[in-house]
Amino acid sequence: KAGVTQTPRYLIKTRGQQVTLSCSPISGHRSVSWYQQTPGQGLQFLFEYFSETQRNKGNFPGRFSGRQFSNSRSEMNVSTLELGDSALYLCASSTRTGTGGYTFGSGTRLTVV
Amino acid sequence: GQQLNQSPQSMFIQEGEDVSMNCTSSSIFNTWLWYKQDPGEGPVLLIALYKAGELTSNGRLTAQFGITRKDSFLNISASIPSDVGIYFCAALSNTGNQFYFGTGTSLTVIP
């Protein structure tokens, strides 16, 4: 059974640009949650999608957005990148909503220069 | 946001020793989870706890959901070198719409 797949693994962007990250959940999992991990703030919940609808949202500015497709794949977008957005972005999937996601992908390492 | 206070921040132990770490909060949670993260990888779920007072084991790992619903601990018995990594607690809010992580415990096992 394939795990949670995140692409790309590494990304370097310039301040002010926008970026889109992709997450393919485990087959049959309809919930996808996104997290930001930084040395200073640790792991922070961004949002959760279930059946193409955003169900829950953390305390991040509107520059962070996401969506989920009918096949449960999810994308996360960050617009007008700032240096502080450099982080490991993780997604996790689950069969049910409201669990925070039990199975994590390996993450996308985003560096903003 | 909500704060999960995890301690200790780091531990250096001899192989074969037992390890204990805990997580506390000023808020009540319905679900506590423990994860382990290896460098360059995402966290891996170790144990999930759903009921206050619940004690659950997974091999050499044992975790408990505190009776007050404000804390949880994780014990690792007879540590081995592959236990090295960062351990995170996580908790799900009562409404199920917010998910919080602790600050992590870095474990080093000395052979």
PDB file of C-alpha atoms in Angstrom:
ATOM      1  CA  LYS A   1       0.000   0.000   0.000  1.00  0.00           C
ATOM      2  CA  ALA A   2       1.605   3.277  -1.084  1.00  0.00           C
ATOM      3  CA  GLY A   3       2.104   5.855   1.629  1.00  0.00           C
ATOM      4  CA  VAL A   4       1.430   9.566   1.557  1.00  0.00           C
ATOM      5  CA  THR A   5       3.350  11.123  -1.320  1.00  0.00           C
ATOM      6  CA  GLN A   6       4.440  14.731  -1.308  1.00  0.00           C
ATOM      7  CA  THR A   7       6.009  16.523  -4.231  1.00  0.00           C
ATOM      8  CA  PRO A   8       8.383  18.096  -4.721  1.00  0.00           C
ATOM      9  CA  ARG A   9      10.749  17.063  -1.892  1.00  0.00           C
ATOM     10  CA  TYR A  10      12.776  20.260  -2.119  1.00  0.00           C
ATOM     11  CA  LEU A  11      11.981  23.698  -3.456  1.00  0.00           C
ATOM     12  CA  ILE A  12      13.777  27.022  -3.538  1.00  0.00           C
ATOM     13  CA  LYS A  13      11.745  30.138  -4.216  1.00  0.00           C
ATOM     14  CA  THR A  14      12.369  33.870  -4.163  1.00  0.00           C
ATOM     15  CA  ARG A  15      10.623  36.227  -1.777  1.00  0.00           C
ATOM     16  CA  GLY A  16       7.400  37.505  -3.316  1.00  0.00           C
ATOM     17  CA  GLN A  17       6.822  34.457  -5.498  1.00  0.00           C
ATOM     18  CA  GLN A  18       4.079  31.958  -4.982  1.00  0.00           C
ATOM     19  CA  VAL A  19       4.384  28.184  -4.606  1.00  0.00           C
ATOM     20  CA  THR A  20       2.142  25.142  -4.905  1.00  0.00           C
ATOM     21  CA  LEU A  21       2.837  21.913  -3.053  1.00  0.00           C
ATOM     22  CA  SER A  22       1.141  18.605  -3.764  1.00  0.00           C
ATOM     23  CA  CYS A  23       0.026  15.749  -1.549  1.00  0.00           C
ATOM     24  CA  SER A  24      -1.375  12.390  -2.611  1.00  0.00           C
ATOM     25  CA  PRO A  25      -2.971  10.585   0.348  1.00  0.00           C
ATOM     26  CA  ILE A  26      -3.095   6.881   0.972  1.00  0.00           C
ATOM     27  CA  SER A  27      -5.659   5.246  -1.281  1.00  0.00           C
ATOM     28  CA  GLY A  28      -9.045   5.383   0.411  1.00  0.00           C
ATOM     29  CA  HIS A  29      -8.108   8.229   2.744  1.00  0.00           C
ATOM     30  CA  ARG A  30     -10.383  11.202   2.220  1.00  0.00           C
ATOM     31  CA  SER A  31      -8.930  13.537   4.832  1.00  0.00           C
ATOM     32  CA  VAL A  32      -5.751  15.483   4.137  1.00  0.00           C
ATOM     33  CA  SER A  33      -4.206  17.776   6.731  1.00  0.00           C
ATOM     34  CA  TRP A  34      -1.318  20.174   6.183  1.00  0.00           C
ATOM     35  CA  TYR A  35       1.330  21.257   8.678  1.00  0.00           C
ATOM     36  CA  GLN A  36       4.254  23.650   8.780  1.00  0.00           C
ATOM     37  CA  GLN A  37       7.357  22.592  10.712  1.00  0.00           C
ATOM     38  CA  THR A  38      10.067  25.100  11.645  1.00  0.00           C
ATOM     39  CA  PRO A  39      12.819  24.972  14.280  1.00  0.00           C
ATOM     40  CA  GLY A  40      11.355  27.976  16.067  1.00  0.00           C
ATOM     41  CA  GLN A  41       7.639  27.226  16.024  1.00  0.00           C
ATOM     42  CA  GLY A  42       7.658  23.445  15.788  1.00  0.00           C
ATOM     43  CA  LEU A  43       4.788  21.675  14.071  1.00  0.00           C
ATOM     44  CA  GLN A  44       1.776  23.853  13.399  1.00  0.00           C
ATOM     45  CA  PHE A  45      -1.537  22.848  11.903  1.00  0.00           C
ATOM     46  CA  LEU A  46      -2.452  24.699   8.712  1.00  0.00           C
ATOM     47  CA  PHE A  47      -5.740  23.206   7.548  1.00  0.00           C
ATOM     48  CA  GLU A  48      -7.642  20.023   6.835  1.00  0.00           C
ATOM     49  CA  TYR A  49      -9.624  19.022   3.785  1.00  0.00           C
ATOM     50  CA  PHE A  50     -12.188  16.269   3.627  1.00  0.00           C
ATOM     51  CA  SER A  51     -14.264  15.413   0.578  1.00  0.00           C
ATOM     52  CA  GLU A  52     -13.039  18.520  -1.245  1.00  0.00           C
ATOM     53  CA  THR A  53     -14.131  20.858   1.571  1.00  0.00           C
ATOM     54  CA  GLN A  54     -11.942  22.680   4.052  1.00  0.00           C
ATOM     55  CA  ARG A  55     -13.098  21.411   7.428  1.00  0.00           C
ATOM     56  CA  ASN A  56     -10.646  22.956   9.844  1.00  0.00           C
ATOM     57  CA  LYS A  57      -8.129  25.772   9.759  1.00  0.00           C
ATOM     58  CA  GLY A  58      -5.195  26.821  11.912  1.00  0.00           C
ATOM     59  CA  ASN A  59      -3.985  30.332  12.617  1.00  0.00           C
ATOM     60  CA  PHE A  60      -2.181  31.197   9.433  1.00  0.00           C
ATOM     61  CA  PRO A  61      -2.629  34.250   7.188  1.00  0.00           C
ATOM     62  CA  GLY A  62      -4.740  34.121   4.058  1.00  0.00           C
ATOM     63  CA  ARG A  63      -1.596  33.773   1.944  1.00  0.00           C
ATOM     64  CA  PHE A  64      -1.791  30.084   2.830  1.00  0.00           C
ATOM     65  CA  SER A  65      -4.552  28.287   1.012  1.00  0.00           C
ATOM     66  CA  GLY A  66      -5.344  24.842  -0.206  1.00  0.00           C
ATOM     67  CA  ARG A  67      -7.748  22.696  -2.092  1.00  0.00           C
ATOM     68  CA  GLN A  68      -8.660  19.079  -2.492  1.00  0.00           C
ATOM     69  CA  PHE A  69      -9.649  17.300  -5.655  1.00  0.00           C
ATOM     70  CA  SER A  70     -12.257  14.605  -6.179  1.00  0.00           C
ATOM     71  CA  ASN A  71      -9.554  11.920  -6.035  1.00  0.00           C
ATOM     72  CA  SER A  72      -8.582  13.256  -2.568  1.00  0.00           C
ATOM     73  CA  ARG A  73      -5.261  14.639  -3.768  1.00  0.00           C
ATOM     74  CA  SER A  74      -4.587  17.997  -2.199  1.00  0.00           C
ATOM     75  CA  GLU A  75      -2.542  21.053  -3.060  1.00  0.00           C
ATOM     76  CA  MET A  76      -1.330  23.812  -0.800  1.00  0.00           C
ATOM     77  CA  ASN A  77      -0.528  27.250  -2.126  1.00  0.00           C
ATOM     78  CA  VAL A  78       1.460  30.021  -0.520  1.00  0.00           C
ATOM     79  CA  SER A  79       1.354  33.415  -2.210  1.00  0.00           C
ATOM     80  CA  THR A  80       3.696  36.366  -1.784  1.00  0.00           C
ATOM     81  CA  LEU A  81       6.360  34.255  -0.113  1.00  0.00           C
ATOM     82  CA  GLU A  82       8.245  35.652   2.859  1.00  0.00           C
ATOM     83  CA  LEU A  83      11.580  34.515   4.267  1.00  0.00           C
ATOM     84  CA  GLY A  84       9.762  33.202   7.319  1.00  0.00           C
ATOM     85  CA  ASP A  85       7.802  30.770   5.167  1.00  0.00           C
ATOM     86  CA  SER A  86      10.932  28.629   4.837  1.00  0.00           C
ATOM     87  CA  ALA A  87       9.948  25.374   6.471  1.00  0.00           C
ATOM     88  CA  LEU A  88       9.203  21.705   6.064  1.00  0.00           C
ATOM     89  CA  TYR A  89       5.592  21.368   4.911  1.00  0.00           C
ATOM     90  CA  LEU A  90       4.011  18.079   5.849  1.00  0.00           C
ATOM     91  CA  CYS A  91       0.732  16.556   4.889  1.00  0.00           C
ATOM     92  CA  ALA A  92      -1.029  13.707   6.614  1.00  0.00           C
ATOM     93  CA  SER A  93      -3.992  11.628   5.588  1.00  0.00           C
ATOM     94  CA  SER A  94      -6.700   9.733   7.373  1.00  0.00           C
ATOM     95  CA  THR A  95      -9.954   7.980   6.625  1.00  0.00           C
ATOM     96  CA  ARG A  96     -11.946  10.288   8.889  1.00  0.00           C
ATOM     97  CA  THR A  97     -12.124  14.009   9.337  1.00  0.00           C
ATOM     98  CA  GLY A  98     -11.129  15.664  12.586  1.00  0.00           C
ATOM     99  CA  THR A  99      -8.316  13.257  13.415  1.00  0.00           C
ATOM    100  CA  GLY A 100      -5.442  15.494  12.393  1.00  0.00           C
ATOM    101  CA  GLY A 101      -4.267  12.764  10.042  1.00  0.00           C
ATOM    102  CA  TYR A 102      -2.480   9.667  11.218  1.00  0.00           C
ATOM    103  CA  THR A 103      -0.095   8.971   8.347  1.00  0.00           C
ATOM    104  CA  PHE A 104       2.393  11.611   7.313  1.00  0.00           C
ATOM    105  CA  GLY A 105       4.309  12.093   4.112  1.00  0.00           C
ATOM    106  CA  SER A 106       8.034  12.892   4.075  1.00  0.00           C
ATOM    107  CA  GLY A 107       7.355  16.564   3.486  1.00  0.00           C
ATOM    108  CA  THR A 108       8.400  19.303   1.103  1.00  0.00           C
ATOM    109  CA  ARG A 109      11.356  21.386   2.220  1.00  0.00           C
ATOM    110  CA  LEU A 110      10.705  24.957   1.074  1.00  0.00           C
ATOM    111  CA  THR A 111      13.476  27.523   1.183  1.00  0.00           C
ATOM    112  CA  VAL A 112      12.645  31.157   0.472  1.00  0.00           C
ATOM    113  CA  VAL A 113      15.606  33.338  -0.466  1.00  0.00           C
TER     114      VAL A 113
ATOM    115  CA  GLY B   1      -2.650  28.840  19.882  1.00  0.00           C
ATOM    116  CA  GLN B   2      -2.841  26.082  22.431  1.00  0.00           C
ATOM    117  CA  GLN B   3       0.403  25.105  24.097  1.00  0.00           C
ATOM    118  CA  LEU B   4       1.503  21.549  24.683  1.00  0.00           C
ATOM    119  CA  ASN B   5       4.432  21.579  27.082  1.00  0.00           C
ATOM    120  CA  GLN B   6       6.620  18.593  26.369  1.00  0.00           C
ATOM    121  CA  SER B   7       9.523  17.529  28.554  1.00  0.00           C
ATOM    122  CA  PRO B   8      12.298  16.860  28.656  1.00  0.00           C
ATOM    123  CA  GLN B   9      13.553  18.723  25.615  1.00  0.00           C
ATOM    124  CA  SER B  10      16.360  16.221  25.099  1.00  0.00           C
ATOM    125  CA  MET B  11      17.625  13.001  26.652  1.00  0.00           C
ATOM    126  CA  PHE B  12      20.886  11.105  26.424  1.00  0.00           C
ATOM    127  CA  ILE B  13      20.619   7.559  27.729  1.00  0.00           C
ATOM    128  CA  GLN B  14      22.525   4.284  27.688  1.00  0.00           C
ATOM    129  CA  GLU B  15      21.223   1.444  25.571  1.00  0.00           C
ATOM    130  CA  GLY B  16      18.967  -0.766  27.670  1.00  0.00           C
ATOM    131  CA  GLU B  17      17.710   2.007  29.909  1.00  0.00           C
ATOM    132  CA  ASP B  18      14.069   2.978  30.188  1.00  0.00           C
ATOM    133  CA  VAL B  19      12.860   6.381  29.000  1.00  0.00           C
ATOM    134  CA  SER B  20       9.961   8.526  30.109  1.00  0.00           C
ATOM    135  CA  MET B  21       8.665  11.748  28.578  1.00  0.00           C
ATOM    136  CA  ASN B  22       5.481  13.690  29.110  1.00  0.00           C
ATOM    137  CA  CYS B  23       3.223  16.317  27.719  1.00  0.00           C
ATOM    138  CA  THR B  24       1.006  18.711  29.644  1.00  0.00           C
ATOM    139  CA  SER B  25      -1.478  21.387  28.769  1.00  0.00           C
ATOM    140  CA  SER B  26      -3.781  23.833  30.499  1.00  0.00           C
ATOM    141  CA  SER B  27      -6.580  22.703  28.170  1.00  0.00           C
ATOM    142  CA  ILE B  28      -8.605  19.524  27.984  1.00  0.00           C
ATOM    143  CA  PHE B  29      -8.235  17.273  24.957  1.00  0.00           C
ATOM    144  CA  ASN B  30     -10.180  14.286  23.672  1.00  0.00           C
ATOM    145  CA  THR B  31      -7.357  12.555  21.884  1.00  0.00           C
ATOM    146  CA  TRP B  32      -3.644  12.281  22.580  1.00  0.00           C
ATOM    147  CA  LEU B  33      -1.176  10.925  20.067  1.00  0.00           C
ATOM    148  CA  TRP B  34       2.534  10.149  20.173  1.00  0.00           C
ATOM    149  CA  TYR B  35       4.732  10.352  17.081  1.00  0.00           C
ATOM    150  CA  LYS B  36       8.395   9.707  16.287  1.00  0.00           C
ATOM    151  CA  GLN B  37      10.212  11.660  13.607  1.00  0.00           C
ATOM    152  CA  ASP B  38      13.487  10.643  12.005  1.00  0.00           C
ATOM    153  CA  PRO B  39      15.653  13.210  10.205  1.00  0.00           C
ATOM    154  CA  GLY B  40      14.308  14.116   6.772  1.00  0.00           C
ATOM    155  CA  GLU B  41      11.085  12.207   7.281  1.00  0.00           C
ATOM    156  CA  GLY B  42       7.567  12.936   8.431  1.00  0.00           C
ATOM    157  CA  PRO B  43       6.346  11.888  11.890  1.00  0.00           C
ATOM    158  CA  VAL B  44       5.250   8.293  12.320  1.00  0.00           C
ATOM    159  CA  LEU B  45       2.337   7.529  14.621  1.00  0.00           C
ATOM    160  CA  LEU B  46       3.345   5.359  17.578  1.00  0.00           C
ATOM    161  CA  ILE B  47       0.306   5.308  19.846  1.00  0.00           C
ATOM    162  CA  ALA B  48      -3.149   6.901  19.833  1.00  0.00           C
ATOM    163  CA  LEU B  49      -5.160   7.418  23.040  1.00  0.00           C
ATOM    164  CA  TYR B  50      -8.874   8.187  23.045  1.00  0.00           C
ATOM    165  CA  LYS B  51     -10.092   7.835  26.628  1.00  0.00           C
ATOM    166  CA  ALA B  52      -9.051   9.496  29.885  1.00  0.00           C
ATOM    167  CA  GLY B  53      -7.047   7.043  31.976  1.00  0.00           C
ATOM    168  CA  GLU B  54      -6.380   4.793  28.993  1.00  0.00           C
ATOM    169  CA  LEU B  55      -3.055   2.961  29.055  1.00  0.00           C
ATOM    170  CA  THR B  56      -1.916   1.560  25.719  1.00  0.00           C
ATOM    171  CA  SER B  57       1.166  -0.391  24.721  1.00  0.00           C
ATOM    172  CA  ASN B  58       2.877  -0.908  21.401  1.00  0.00           C
ATOM    173  CA  GLY B  59       5.789  -3.282  21.872  1.00  0.00           C
ATOM    174  CA  ARG B  60       8.300  -1.594  24.183  1.00  0.00           C
ATOM    175  CA  LEU B  61       6.272   1.622  24.140  1.00  0.00           C
ATOM    176  CA  THR B  62       3.568   2.447  26.660  1.00  0.00           C
ATOM    177  CA  ALA B  63       1.520   5.637  26.714  1.00  0.00           C
ATOM    178  CA  GLN B  64      -1.181   6.908  29.033  1.00  0.00           C
ATOM    179  CA  PHE B  65      -3.950   9.472  28.601  1.00  0.00           C
ATOM    180  CA  GLY B  66      -4.048  11.444  31.845  1.00  0.00           C
ATOM    181  CA  ILE B  67      -7.182  11.232  33.948  1.00  0.00           C
ATOM    182  CA  THR B  68      -7.575  15.024  33.866  1.00  0.00           C
ATOM    183  CA  ARG B  69      -7.376  14.896  30.037  1.00  0.00           C
ATOM    184  CA  LYS B  70      -4.690  17.573  30.247  1.00  0.00           C
ATOM    185  CA  ASP B  71      -1.628  15.359  30.028  1.00  0.00           C
ATOM    186  CA  SER B  72      -0.077  12.244  28.612  1.00  0.00           C
ATOM    187  CA  PHE B  73       3.156  10.344  29.026  1.00  0.00           C
ATOM    188  CA  LEU B  74       5.186   7.968  26.897  1.00  0.00           C
ATOM    189  CA  ASN B  75       7.528   5.317  28.247  1.00  0.00           C
ATOM    190  CA  ILE B  76      10.062   3.369  26.245  1.00  0.00           C
ATOM    191  CA  SER B  77      11.494   0.302  27.936  1.00  0.00           C
ATOM    192  CA  ALA B  78      14.903  -1.269  27.270  1.00  0.00           C
ATOM    193  CA  SER B  79      15.953   1.365  24.742  1.00  0.00           C
ATOM    194  CA  ILE B  80      17.855   0.361  21.616  1.00  0.00           C
ATOM    195  CA  PRO B  81      19.869   2.468  19.148  1.00  0.00           C
ATOM    196  CA  SER B  82      17.021   2.667  16.619  1.00  0.00           C
ATOM    197  CA  ASP B  83      14.911   4.488  19.215  1.00  0.00           C
ATOM    198  CA  VAL B  84      16.961   7.581  18.404  1.00  0.00           C
ATOM    199  CA  GLY B  85      14.827  10.385  17.027  1.00  0.00           C
ATOM    200  CA  ILE B  86      12.483  13.166  18.024  1.00  0.00           C
ATOM    201  CA  TYR B  87       9.297  12.220  19.838  1.00  0.00           C
ATOM    202  CA  PHE B  88       6.260  14.460  19.622  1.00  0.00           C
ATOM    203  CA  CYS B  89       3.040  14.444  21.539  1.00  0.00           C
ATOM    204  CA  ALA B  90      -0.060  15.744  19.793  1.00  0.00           C
ATOM    205  CA  ALA B  91      -3.564  16.478  20.953  1.00  0.00           C
ATOM    206  CA  LEU B  92      -6.893  17.011  19.283  1.00  0.00           C
ATOM    207  CA  SER B  93      -9.254  19.666  20.592  1.00  0.00           C
ATOM    208  CA  ASN B  94     -12.673  18.760  21.936  1.00  0.00           C
ATOM    209  CA  THR B  95     -14.359  20.094  18.840  1.00  0.00           C
ATOM    210  CA  GLY B  96     -12.037  18.009  16.685  1.00  0.00           C
ATOM    211  CA  ASN B  97     -11.137  20.967  14.563  1.00  0.00           C
ATOM    212  CA  GLN B  98      -7.718  21.904  15.930  1.00  0.00           C
ATOM    213  CA  PHE B  99      -4.653  19.730  16.199  1.00  0.00           C
ATOM    214  CA  TYR B 100      -1.646  20.704  18.323  1.00  0.00           C
ATOM    215  CA  PHE B 101       1.866  19.315  18.624  1.00  0.00           C
ATOM    216  CA  GLY B 102       4.309  19.427  21.504  1.00  0.00           C
ATOM    217  CA  THR B 103       7.772  20.880  21.076  1.00  0.00           C
ATOM    218  CA  GLY B 104       9.407  17.479  20.859  1.00  0.00           C
ATOM    219  CA  THR B 105      11.845  15.380  22.888  1.00  0.00           C
ATOM    220  CA  SER B 106      15.112  14.540  21.186  1.00  0.00           C
ATOM    221  CA  LEU B 107      16.290  11.087  22.244  1.00  0.00           C
ATOM    222  CA  THR B 108      19.878   9.900  21.881  1.00  0.00           C
ATOM    223  CA  VAL B 109      20.730   6.316  22.779  1.00  0.00           C
ATOM    224  CA  ILE B 110      24.369   5.607  23.504  1.00  0.00           C
ATOM    225  CA  PRO B 111      25.380   2.033  22.607  1.00  0.00           C
TER     226      PRO B 111
END
